[in-house]
Amino acid sequence: MTDMLTPLWSPSAEQIAASRMLDFMHYVNVQTEGTPEQQYKALHDWSVANKEQFWLSIWRYFDVIGRMPEHGPVLLHGNKMPGAEWFPGAQLNFAENLLRYRDTRPALVFTNEHQERTEITYGELYLQVAKVAEALKQNGVVAGDRVAGMLPNCIETIVAMLATTSLGAVWSSCSPDFGVQGVLDRFGQIEPKVLFTVNGYYYNGKTIDIGDKVAAIHAQLPTVETLVVVPFASLSVSNEITNATLWADYCDNTATNITFVPRQFNDPLYIMFSSGTTGVPKCIVHGIGGTLLQHLKEHALHTDLRRDDTLFYFTTCGWMMWNWLVSGLALGARLALFDGSPFYPNEHAMADLIDKEDITVFGTSAKYLSALEKSGAKPRETHALTTLRTLLTTGSVLAPESFDYVYRDIKADLCLSSISGGTDIVSCFALGNPILPVYRGQLQCKGLGLAVNVYNENGNAVTGEKGELVCEQSFPCMPTGFWHDKNGERYFNAYFNRFPNIWAHGDYAELTAQGGVIIYGRSDAVLNPGGVRIGTAEIYRQVEKVDAVLESIAVGQKWQDDERVVLFVRLRDGLTLTEELTTTIKKTIRANATPRHVPAVIAQVKDIPRTISGKIVELAVRQVIHGETVKNTDALANPEALQYFANRTELST
C-alpha cells in the first residue's frame, strides 16, 4: 500500500507535452513553466478569475458550430446565482455539433450480453439520424417539444436523441428496468409527444419482456401521440403494445439530410431527474450551450479524449453518465456501448470488452471496482489491456483501497480519474487531469472554470478540513431551472438557500494540499454522533477491507437525545454475522479511523437498497429504522430490500 502523499501514478514528460491540457494553456497564453501542479493551478486560477474569457475560449478552441453576436456580452448578471445568463444572443444546435464528422470512421459500436455486435460509422450515424428526424417532423415535433426514451444503452437511443435535438426539441430518458410508477413520475411531469421504447432487454443471462409495462405506461401518458418500439430483445413485440410503430417502419423514409434548427444558448436540451427517493423526482432542465461547452472541456482537456480514442462508460440511460458519454461524438471519438450485467457471464466480461474493442478510456462505478476486487479478479494477469490509458470512476466514493486494487491488479500505467458532480450539473465539479499525478483516495483536481471550494458550518472556506462542497461563481452548465417551477422556488431551495449567492452541492468534501479533492459522501447522509460529523464513505472504506463483507450501509439512529451509528452489512453467500466477525469489523474501523467511527450496532441484511442508477440510499434506510414511510419506492431498483431494515430488535437496545 502506498502512503497518501506519494503518487500512485504520474504522467511522463512526453504525455504532458502531448496533452490537450497543455495545448490549451498555450492557446490562452497562461503559464506553462514550473511543475505540472503549478501549471494547472495557474490555469485554474486564471479560468476562475477570468470566467467570461475562459468560457469564450472554450467555444473558440473547440470551434463550436453556432452563431455568436459580434459585440454581445458573454455574461449578463454574472454575480447572481441564480440569475446569471451565459452567452445571451448566441445560437447553436446540439446535434449539429455532435454530428460534425460524417466520414467512414467508426462512431458507435454496441455489444450485448450475448456478444451480438453492431458498429456504424459517422456517415451512417448521420443518415440514421436524418431519417428519424424526418419521422419526428412528420409527427409534428417542433422546437421545445419533449421526446422521451425508455431504452437500453444502444445505438437507437443515441440516434433518437440526436434526431430530437436536431429539431431543437428536448430529450429525456430512463432505462427499461424502471417500474411503471417510476416512469410515470418522470415522464408524466414533462408530457412527451413521442415515446421510444423496447420490447424487452437482457440482464444477467435473462430476457425480460416489458410488453405489459410499456402498455401500462402508454395508457397513462395521454400526451404521447406516437409510440415507437425497438425490437431489442429476441422477443416478439407483445400484443399488449397496441398503436405502436416499429423502429424499422418509423425510419422508412428517403431523408438523407438534416436541417438543424438553431436554438438559443440557454434553451432546454435535456430534462433529467433527481433520484426521487424522498418524493416525486425533480425535473432538472439543462441548457444546450452550457452542456456542450462543459462536456467538450471535460472530454478533451480533463480526459484527453481524441478522434482515435474509444470511449466507454458502463451506464444506463437513466444515469447522467449516458448523457456525458454521448458527447464524446463531438470530438469524433468512437463510443463503445454495452447493455447488460458487467458480471455476465463472469467477472471477466468488462476486461474482455476492453481487449476486444481496444477501449482506451474506460468508465465505471466505484461499486463495480469494489465488487470486481471481491470476486478475486486480477485483470492484469488475465488480459492484455494494452490500449487502456484512462480509468474513470464515479457514482459513489472510490475508496483508497480501490485505488490500490486498480494499480496492483488492473494496470500500473494508468491514469485513474475519480470524478464527481452529478445529475444537477450533468457533469463534474472535480475530476481527472492528464498532466497531474494520481494520489491515493483523491480526485485529481477542480474542474476548469469552476470556483469550487469547501465551506465549514460557518460558511468559511477551508482546506484540509471537511465541509460542504460549493461553487462560488456562476457557470454555464448550471441548470436553467426545474420544469414547472415558474417562480424558481424549488430550484433556489435545492442549491442556494444554504449560503447566499453560492451553489451548495450537497457533498461532504475536503480540499487537499496537493490541489485534489476528497469526497466523503452526501451531506444529508453525514453522521453526527456526539456532535462529530462523519462522512459515511469514511466508514465504508474500512468495512470494505473485511473480506467477508460484500457491501454495507451506515445510518444515524436517534438514541437517548443523541445519534448513534448503525451499520448494516451484506456478507458473502453462506456467511453469518458472528460476534467474532462483528469484533473484526469494529477493530478494523477503530484502527484505521477513530473510535467515533465505530458503529454502536452492526446487523446483517440480505440486500441493500439502491437507486436504479446504483447508488445506495442511506436516507431511505434511516426513514425505515425510525418507522417513517419511504415516499417513493419506485425510485429504487430493489425496493423489497427495505423490509430487511424494519423492526430490527438490535435497534431497540
XYZ file of C-alpha atoms in Angstrom:
653
model
C 0.000 0.000 0.000
C 1.261 3.457 -0.926
C 1.067 6.336 1.535
C -1.399 9.118 0.784
C 1.288 11.650 -0.222
C 3.226 9.541 -2.732
C 1.711 9.490 -6.230
C 0.380 6.155 -7.405
C 0.911 7.287 -10.982
C 2.428 10.285 -12.720
C 2.293 11.165 -16.415
C 5.533 11.098 -18.350
C 7.053 14.281 -19.718
C 6.068 13.063 -23.182
C 2.448 12.532 -22.130
C 2.260 16.004 -20.619
C 3.815 17.616 -23.678
C 1.320 15.857 -25.971
C -1.737 16.588 -23.812
C -4.602 18.777 -24.924
C -4.485 20.430 -21.496
C -1.003 21.812 -22.209
C -2.040 22.806 -25.720
C -4.956 24.754 -24.258
C -2.572 26.530 -21.860
C -0.586 27.703 -24.879
C -3.818 28.709 -26.630
C -4.900 31.016 -23.796
C -1.316 32.074 -23.056
C -1.286 31.008 -19.414
C 1.860 29.967 -17.525
C 3.444 26.762 -18.820
C 6.540 26.882 -16.611
C 7.074 25.118 -13.302
C 5.761 21.771 -12.137
C 2.554 20.359 -13.665
C 0.808 21.133 -10.373
C 1.908 24.773 -10.597
C 0.919 24.940 -14.253
C -2.557 23.606 -13.620
C -3.097 25.836 -10.586
C -2.187 28.848 -12.721
C -4.616 27.767 -15.427
C -7.437 27.049 -12.968
C -6.896 30.339 -11.128
C -6.998 32.182 -14.466
C -10.144 30.345 -15.577
C -11.990 31.402 -12.430
C -10.669 34.972 -12.281
C -11.470 35.471 -15.975
C -14.532 33.280 -16.326
C -16.017 35.114 -19.299
C -12.779 34.952 -21.258
C -12.311 31.312 -20.265
C -15.693 30.084 -21.487
C -15.392 32.147 -24.660
C -12.014 30.479 -25.206
C -13.646 27.052 -24.838
C -16.170 27.992 -27.539
C -13.392 29.154 -29.882
C -10.804 26.482 -29.093
C -13.259 23.728 -29.980
C -14.674 25.658 -32.928
C -18.259 25.291 -31.744
C -20.711 25.362 -34.642
C -23.041 28.250 -33.959
C -23.503 31.974 -34.167
C -22.449 34.495 -31.555
C -23.269 38.228 -31.612
C -20.208 40.103 -32.825
C -20.137 42.571 -29.940
C -22.522 40.957 -27.474
C -21.609 40.182 -23.851
C -20.555 36.683 -22.804
C -22.335 37.021 -19.476
C -25.160 39.093 -18.035
C -25.835 39.426 -14.283
C -22.645 37.456 -13.679
C -22.646 37.959 -9.931
C -26.083 36.414 -9.451
C -26.728 32.798 -8.538
C -29.274 32.016 -9.756
C -29.868 34.737 -12.318
C -26.684 34.834 -14.401
C -27.227 34.472 -18.152
C -24.420 32.997 -20.241
C -23.912 33.824 -23.937
C -27.104 35.855 -24.452
C -27.916 36.024 -28.140
C -25.741 33.050 -29.104
C -27.393 30.349 -31.210
C -26.390 26.759 -31.876
C -27.736 23.243 -32.304
C -26.512 20.440 -30.060
C -26.913 17.608 -32.565
C -25.098 19.573 -35.255
C -22.045 19.804 -33.012
C -22.149 16.075 -32.237
C -22.562 15.247 -35.929
C -19.815 17.496 -37.297
C -17.982 14.361 -38.504
C -19.728 12.451 -41.304
C -16.975 10.207 -42.595
C -16.281 6.470 -42.698
C -14.594 6.293 -39.302
C -16.492 4.240 -36.699
C -18.773 6.245 -34.425
C -20.647 3.673 -32.339
C -20.099 0.014 -31.535
C -22.732 -1.812 -29.485
C -22.332 -5.160 -27.732
C -24.842 -7.015 -25.571
C -24.553 -9.900 -23.115
C -24.838 -12.432 -25.949
C -21.842 -10.891 -27.738
C -24.085 -9.641 -30.529
C -22.248 -6.692 -32.037
C -23.200 -3.766 -34.256
C -20.925 -0.987 -35.468
C -21.761 2.085 -37.521
C -19.668 4.889 -38.978
C -20.127 8.616 -38.548
C -21.590 8.787 -42.038
C -24.085 6.015 -41.265
C -24.988 7.678 -37.976
C -25.793 10.928 -39.776
C -28.094 9.123 -42.223
C -29.923 7.258 -39.437
C -30.443 10.498 -37.537
C -31.749 12.170 -40.710
C -34.432 9.506 -41.114
C -35.619 9.643 -37.501
C -35.572 13.457 -37.551
C -37.786 13.384 -40.640
C -40.177 10.973 -38.916
C -40.346 13.217 -35.841
C -41.110 16.195 -38.085
C -43.948 14.220 -39.644
C -45.226 13.643 -36.100
C -45.341 17.411 -35.642
C -42.412 17.598 -33.231
C -41.034 21.147 -33.108
C -38.516 23.065 -31.019
C -39.359 22.892 -27.325
C -41.449 19.705 -27.555
C -40.406 16.818 -25.346
C -39.429 13.398 -26.667
C -38.766 10.585 -24.199
C -36.967 7.264 -24.339
C -37.330 4.230 -22.072
C -34.410 2.496 -23.684
C -31.205 0.498 -23.127
C -27.764 1.907 -23.855
C -27.844 1.067 -27.563
C -27.320 2.749 -30.923
C -31.011 3.517 -31.465
C -31.105 5.544 -28.236
C -28.355 7.856 -29.417
C -29.974 8.176 -32.852
C -33.315 9.119 -31.268
C -31.672 11.701 -29.001
C -29.734 13.304 -31.852
C -32.806 13.385 -34.072
C -34.799 15.022 -31.275
C -32.206 17.673 -30.524
C -31.556 18.358 -34.231
C -35.089 19.774 -34.274
C -34.482 21.829 -31.136
C -36.775 19.521 -29.169
C -35.960 18.325 -25.639
C -34.768 14.803 -24.838
C -35.360 12.833 -21.642
C -34.595 9.183 -20.951
C -34.717 6.401 -18.422
C -33.732 2.742 -18.527
C -36.263 -0.041 -19.217
C -35.829 -1.546 -15.749
C -37.749 1.361 -14.182
C -41.127 0.401 -12.734
C -44.369 1.741 -14.187
C -44.824 4.377 -11.495
C -41.175 5.376 -11.660
C -41.538 6.140 -15.370
C -44.832 7.950 -14.894
C -43.382 10.044 -12.056
C -40.764 11.254 -14.524
C -42.294 11.402 -17.980
C -45.751 12.284 -16.660
C -44.392 15.637 -15.474
C -42.793 16.608 -18.786
C -45.603 15.475 -21.140
C -43.698 13.968 -24.075
C -45.172 13.963 -27.578
C -43.260 10.872 -28.720
C -42.072 7.897 -26.648
C -39.356 5.486 -27.790
C -39.109 2.144 -26.018
C -38.140 -1.513 -26.449
C -39.977 -4.816 -26.260
C -37.563 -6.179 -23.663
C -33.944 -6.336 -22.589
C -31.271 -8.712 -21.329
C -29.740 -8.758 -17.874
C -27.544 -11.347 -16.203
C -28.439 -14.006 -18.740
C -32.175 -13.413 -18.520
C -34.519 -11.967 -21.125
C -37.003 -9.546 -19.562
C -40.191 -8.900 -21.525
C -41.613 -5.437 -20.760
C -44.591 -5.503 -23.096
C -47.146 -5.232 -20.293
C -45.187 -2.400 -18.672
C -44.977 -0.455 -21.923
C -48.723 -0.835 -22.433
C -49.465 0.377 -18.897
C -47.180 3.392 -19.273
C -48.519 4.307 -22.704
C -52.076 4.188 -21.396
C -51.233 6.711 -18.677
C -49.263 9.193 -20.783
C -52.051 10.949 -22.702
C -49.697 13.424 -24.380
C -47.844 10.652 -26.238
C -49.095 10.802 -29.810
C -46.631 8.266 -31.207
C -45.147 5.171 -29.568
C -42.076 3.736 -31.293
C -40.863 0.253 -30.334
C -37.315 -1.009 -30.954
C -37.316 -4.849 -31.132
C -34.277 -5.003 -28.886
C -34.635 -8.419 -27.280
C -35.256 -11.710 -29.078
C -38.956 -11.497 -28.335
C -41.939 -10.788 -30.482
C -43.442 -7.382 -29.840
C -46.139 -8.098 -27.285
C -49.750 -7.965 -28.373
C -50.295 -5.819 -25.296
C -48.398 -2.989 -27.014
C -51.056 -1.516 -29.264
C -50.988 1.515 -31.541
C -47.206 1.272 -31.794
C -44.834 1.751 -34.723
C -41.806 -0.493 -35.106
C -38.432 1.259 -35.374
C -37.736 0.000 -38.909
C -41.100 1.264 -40.134
C -40.609 4.583 -38.366
C -37.281 5.108 -40.140
C -38.682 4.105 -43.534
C -38.320 7.351 -45.456
C -35.944 8.807 -48.017
C -34.392 11.594 -45.906
C -30.624 11.956 -46.289
C -30.036 15.461 -44.914
C -30.737 17.162 -41.602
C -31.912 20.739 -41.260
C -30.530 21.660 -37.863
C -32.813 24.081 -36.038
C -30.820 26.895 -34.366
C -31.659 27.469 -30.710
C -30.663 29.935 -28.034
C -27.670 29.021 -25.843
C -29.854 28.510 -22.755
C -32.803 26.799 -24.430
C -33.540 23.348 -22.955
C -31.634 20.316 -24.220
C -32.183 17.608 -21.603
C -34.633 17.108 -18.782
C -33.045 14.898 -16.152
C -34.397 13.691 -12.858
C -33.282 13.582 -9.249
C -33.307 10.152 -7.628
C -36.802 10.700 -6.286
C -36.277 8.696 -3.098
C -37.863 11.404 -0.915
C -40.775 12.275 -3.212
C -41.613 12.796 -6.857
C -38.347 13.377 -8.761
C -37.302 16.936 -9.528
C -37.183 17.653 -13.275
C -33.809 19.308 -13.836
C -33.558 21.263 -17.093
C -30.151 21.545 -18.755
C -29.395 24.076 -21.464
C -27.921 23.352 -24.885
C -24.826 25.544 -24.838
C -23.738 25.012 -21.252
C -23.914 21.239 -21.588
C -21.938 21.255 -24.823
C -19.161 23.573 -23.586
C -18.788 21.723 -20.293
C -18.623 18.301 -21.941
C -16.122 19.469 -24.557
C -13.933 20.796 -21.749
C -14.217 17.637 -19.661
C -13.709 15.189 -22.504
C -10.866 16.927 -24.307
C -8.961 18.739 -21.551
C -9.625 16.693 -18.423
C -9.812 13.265 -20.110
C -7.535 13.976 -23.095
C -10.054 12.372 -25.470
C -9.201 12.411 -29.177
C -10.549 11.133 -32.503
C -8.561 7.909 -32.367
C -9.835 7.016 -28.877
C -12.544 4.532 -27.957
C -14.566 5.820 -25.009
C -16.671 3.504 -22.849
C -18.799 4.131 -19.789
C -20.814 1.435 -18.059
C -24.106 3.248 -17.658
C -27.808 3.035 -18.262
C -29.888 5.726 -19.938
C -31.306 6.664 -16.547
C -27.937 7.924 -15.293
C -26.314 11.213 -16.315
C -23.161 9.402 -17.362
C -25.021 8.308 -20.504
C -25.520 11.958 -21.468
C -21.860 12.599 -20.663
C -20.701 9.606 -22.716
C -22.680 10.581 -25.816
C -20.989 13.989 -26.007
C -17.775 12.183 -26.960
C -19.165 12.264 -30.505
C -18.425 15.998 -30.643
C -14.713 15.156 -30.646
C -15.101 12.402 -33.222
C -14.210 9.585 -30.812
C -15.539 6.055 -31.167
C -18.077 5.229 -28.451
C -18.376 1.677 -27.149
C -21.871 0.901 -25.853
C -22.860 -2.054 -23.682
C -26.137 -3.051 -22.102
C -26.479 -5.827 -19.543
C -24.692 -7.055 -16.435
C -20.974 -6.260 -16.165
C -20.554 -9.673 -14.474
C -22.195 -11.799 -17.155
C -21.231 -14.456 -17.995
C -18.466 -13.936 -15.422
C -16.281 -11.334 -13.741
C -14.079 -11.054 -16.857
C -16.836 -9.581 -19.053
C -15.650 -5.963 -18.993
C -11.952 -6.787 -19.321
C -12.874 -8.968 -22.298
C -14.652 -5.962 -23.805
C -11.637 -3.677 -23.273
C -9.394 -6.071 -25.173
C -11.917 -6.871 -27.886
C -12.828 -3.263 -28.676
C -9.453 -1.645 -27.955
C -11.015 0.664 -25.374
C -8.688 3.497 -24.354
C -10.882 5.315 -21.812
C -12.991 3.039 -19.610
C -15.591 4.438 -17.213
C -17.418 2.602 -14.477
C -18.712 2.942 -10.909
C -16.857 2.654 -7.636
C -19.224 -0.176 -6.714
C -18.145 -2.163 -9.778
C -14.455 -1.927 -8.862
C -15.177 -2.970 -5.297
C -17.259 -5.939 -6.477
C -14.584 -6.881 -9.029
C -11.962 -6.983 -6.288
C -14.236 -9.041 -4.041
C -14.681 -11.519 -6.921
C -10.946 -12.180 -6.891
C -10.448 -10.915 -10.450
C -6.972 -9.713 -11.406
C -7.326 -8.428 -14.977
C -3.633 -7.590 -15.104
C -2.886 -11.330 -15.021
C -5.644 -12.500 -17.364
C -5.935 -9.764 -20.006
C -3.662 -7.632 -22.151
C -5.398 -4.261 -21.578
C -2.838 -2.842 -23.988
C -4.918 0.083 -25.205
C -6.332 1.120 -21.817
C -4.955 4.543 -20.880
C -7.514 6.058 -18.507
C -9.956 4.591 -15.992
C -12.813 6.829 -14.861
C -14.988 6.110 -11.864
C -17.947 7.829 -10.243
C -21.407 7.111 -8.790
C -20.127 6.864 -5.225
C -16.889 7.475 -3.376
C -13.916 5.450 -4.600
C -12.190 4.104 -1.503
C -8.401 4.457 -1.228
C -8.200 0.660 -1.152
C -9.828 0.581 -4.592
C -7.035 2.845 -5.856
C -4.602 0.196 -4.574
C -6.562 -2.547 -6.328
C -6.535 -0.747 -9.662
C -2.782 -0.196 -9.704
C -1.959 -3.597 -8.222
C -4.348 -5.864 -10.105
C -5.648 -3.992 -13.164
C -2.882 -1.863 -14.675
C 0.033 0.090 -13.228
C 0.491 2.557 -16.098
C -2.932 4.141 -15.988
C -4.495 7.484 -15.148
C -7.155 6.619 -12.562
C -9.540 9.561 -12.536
C -12.197 9.502 -9.865
C -14.775 12.109 -10.883
C -17.630 13.757 -9.000
C -20.503 16.044 -9.904
C -23.889 14.712 -10.763
C -27.233 14.999 -12.461
C -27.538 18.524 -11.055
C -24.864 19.819 -13.451
C -24.787 16.848 -15.901
C -21.004 16.919 -15.419
C -18.297 17.241 -12.764
C -17.009 19.686 -10.159
C -13.881 17.613 -9.523
C -12.313 15.173 -11.939
C -9.230 13.886 -13.735
C -6.288 15.597 -15.342
C -3.817 14.065 -17.822
C -0.907 16.260 -16.647
C -1.281 15.660 -12.889
C -0.281 12.744 -10.655
C -2.838 10.454 -9.034
C -2.839 10.396 -5.235
C -4.468 7.620 -3.263
C -8.052 8.498 -2.322
C -8.071 11.854 -4.137
C -9.859 13.254 -7.150
C -7.083 14.892 -9.130
C -8.333 18.471 -9.426
C -11.134 21.027 -9.512
C -12.733 21.478 -12.921
C -11.584 24.396 -15.064
C -13.850 27.427 -14.934
C -15.494 26.251 -11.710
C -14.847 28.200 -8.492
C -15.003 25.095 -6.333
C -14.411 25.444 -2.601
C -15.269 23.774 0.706
C -17.105 25.681 3.447
C -17.346 24.813 7.098
C -20.602 25.218 9.004
C -19.908 28.928 9.493
C -19.589 29.493 5.754
C -15.811 29.961 5.839
C -13.589 28.448 3.150
C -11.309 25.715 4.486
C -8.523 23.493 3.142
C -7.557 20.264 4.847
C -10.881 20.222 6.705
C -14.180 18.563 5.884
C -17.159 20.638 4.886
C -19.740 21.452 2.236
C -18.640 21.392 -1.407
C -19.663 24.686 -3.009
C -19.170 26.692 -6.173
C -18.687 30.403 -5.599
C -19.389 31.688 -9.120
C -21.935 31.005 -11.823
C -21.035 28.619 -14.637
C -22.703 27.777 -17.970
C -23.825 24.223 -17.149
C -25.909 25.204 -14.136
C -29.486 24.007 -14.723
C -31.635 26.596 -16.435
C -34.238 25.675 -13.817
C -36.692 22.958 -12.827
C -39.607 22.020 -15.058
C -42.916 23.557 -13.902
C -41.116 25.667 -11.259
C -42.381 29.014 -12.502
C -41.077 31.243 -9.724
C -37.859 29.237 -9.302
C -38.532 28.488 -5.639
C -37.729 24.761 -5.811
C -34.574 25.448 -7.799
C -33.416 28.101 -5.321
C -34.111 25.863 -2.330
C -32.226 22.962 -3.869
C -28.882 24.745 -4.203
C -28.833 28.345 -2.964
C -30.597 28.635 0.374
C -27.638 27.366 2.439
C -25.157 30.124 1.576
C -26.257 33.395 -0.115
C -25.342 33.558 -3.807
C -23.348 30.307 -3.521
C -24.089 26.918 -5.078
C -24.112 24.290 -2.285
C -23.808 20.931 -3.986
C -24.723 18.569 -1.169
C -21.396 16.709 -0.986
C -19.291 16.428 2.175
C -15.759 17.055 0.967
C -12.218 18.243 1.632
C -9.656 20.155 -0.433
C -6.144 18.745 -0.163
C -2.715 20.330 -0.111
C -1.982 18.619 -3.435
C -4.822 20.516 -5.123
C -7.080 17.490 -5.132
C -10.494 16.798 -3.645
C -11.704 14.065 -1.290
C -15.419 13.251 -1.196
C -16.810 11.715 1.996
C -20.391 11.151 0.884
C -23.571 13.156 0.653
C -24.035 15.971 3.174
C -27.565 14.869 4.002
C -26.222 11.421 4.952
C -23.454 12.718 7.227
C -23.492 11.036 10.630
C -23.357 13.166 13.757
C -22.692 11.074 16.887
C -21.891 13.314 19.830
C -21.761 16.328 17.518
C -18.863 14.914 15.455
C -19.602 14.960 11.702
C -18.627 11.738 9.918
C -18.983 11.059 6.217
C -20.394 7.603 5.518
C -17.631 6.906 2.996
C -15.124 7.081 5.855
C -16.790 4.005 7.343
C -17.364 2.162 4.063
C -13.707 2.326 3.073
C -12.753 0.494 6.284
C -15.539 -2.088 6.100
C -14.516 -2.954 2.531
C -11.222 -4.231 3.941
C -13.085 -7.069 5.665
C -13.201 -9.905 3.147
C -16.432 -11.395 4.472
C -18.375 -8.181 3.770
C -19.625 -7.582 0.237
C -21.136 -4.171 0.940
C -22.517 -2.060 3.778
C -24.685 0.923 4.604
C -24.342 3.221 7.626
C -27.053 5.471 9.058
C -27.615 7.557 12.148
C -30.238 6.387 14.657
C -31.818 8.793 17.112
C -30.779 7.498 20.521
C -31.012 8.949 24.027
C -31.119 12.604 22.930
C -28.179 11.991 20.582
C -27.386 9.943 17.491
C -25.607 6.643 17.251
C -24.095 4.973 14.214
C -25.746 1.815 12.923
C -24.022 -0.311 10.297
C -25.810 -2.913 8.182
C -23.662 -5.412 6.289
C -24.330 -7.797 3.413
C -21.998 -10.758 3.697
C -20.718 -13.287 1.197
C -23.169 -16.094 0.446
C -23.415 -18.630 3.253
C -21.832 -16.435 5.925
C -23.495 -15.278 9.142
C -22.604 -12.283 11.263
C -20.936 -13.710 14.361
C -19.566 -11.959 17.424
C -16.079 -12.649 16.089
C -16.848 -11.010 12.715
C -18.549 -8.081 14.452
C -15.423 -7.572 16.548
C -13.223 -7.757 13.447
C -15.301 -5.083 11.705
C -15.196 -2.781 14.733
C -11.450 -3.259 15.230
C -10.788 -2.519 11.570
C -12.775 0.707 11.743
C -11.240 1.781 15.050
C -7.683 1.062 13.923
C -7.978 2.976 10.676
C -10.388 5.767 11.589
C -11.375 6.889 15.104
C -13.444 5.479 17.971
C -16.245 7.844 16.899
C -16.493 5.976 13.592
C -17.133 2.612 15.285
C -20.828 1.674 14.935
C -22.821 1.184 18.098
C -24.762 -1.568 16.326
C -23.811 -3.866 13.456
C -26.528 -6.008 11.868
C -26.704 -8.345 8.896
C -29.097 -7.850 5.959
C -29.736 -9.879 2.815
C -29.654 -6.879 0.496
C -29.087 -3.134 0.486
C -31.486 -0.766 -1.323
C -30.180 1.202 -4.293
C -31.473 3.696 -6.772
C -31.837 2.455 -10.328
C -28.531 4.149 -11.138
C -26.856 2.035 -8.438
C -26.424 4.432 -5.515
C -27.164 3.187 -2.006
C -29.905 5.163 -0.262
C -28.952 5.985 3.314
C -31.908 8.345 3.762
C -34.462 5.663 2.893
C -32.881 3.226 5.356
C -32.806 5.914 8.022
C -36.514 6.513 7.478
C -37.308 2.807 7.775
C -35.422 2.259 11.040
C -37.300 5.213 12.542
C -40.660 3.833 11.440
C -41.173 6.511 8.806
C -42.652 5.916 5.362
C -40.389 5.958 2.329
C -42.341 8.181 -0.030
C -41.234 6.884 -3.396
C -40.065 3.287 -3.567
C -40.460 3.302 -7.357
C -37.168 5.204 -7.481
C -35.400 2.106 -6.128
C -34.019 -0.758 -8.172
C -34.777 -3.201 -5.334
C -37.439 -1.679 -3.039
C -38.059 -5.090 -1.467
C -34.706 -4.694 0.312
C -36.219 -2.084 2.655
C -38.069 -4.817 4.535
C -34.771 -6.098 5.933
C -34.321 -2.887 7.950
C -37.760 -2.654 9.549
C -38.477 -3.627 13.150
C -34.952 -4.785 13.911
C -34.652 -5.936 17.505
C -30.957 -4.939 17.536
C -32.003 -1.295 17.325
C -34.118 -1.303 20.482
C -31.283 -1.738 22.959
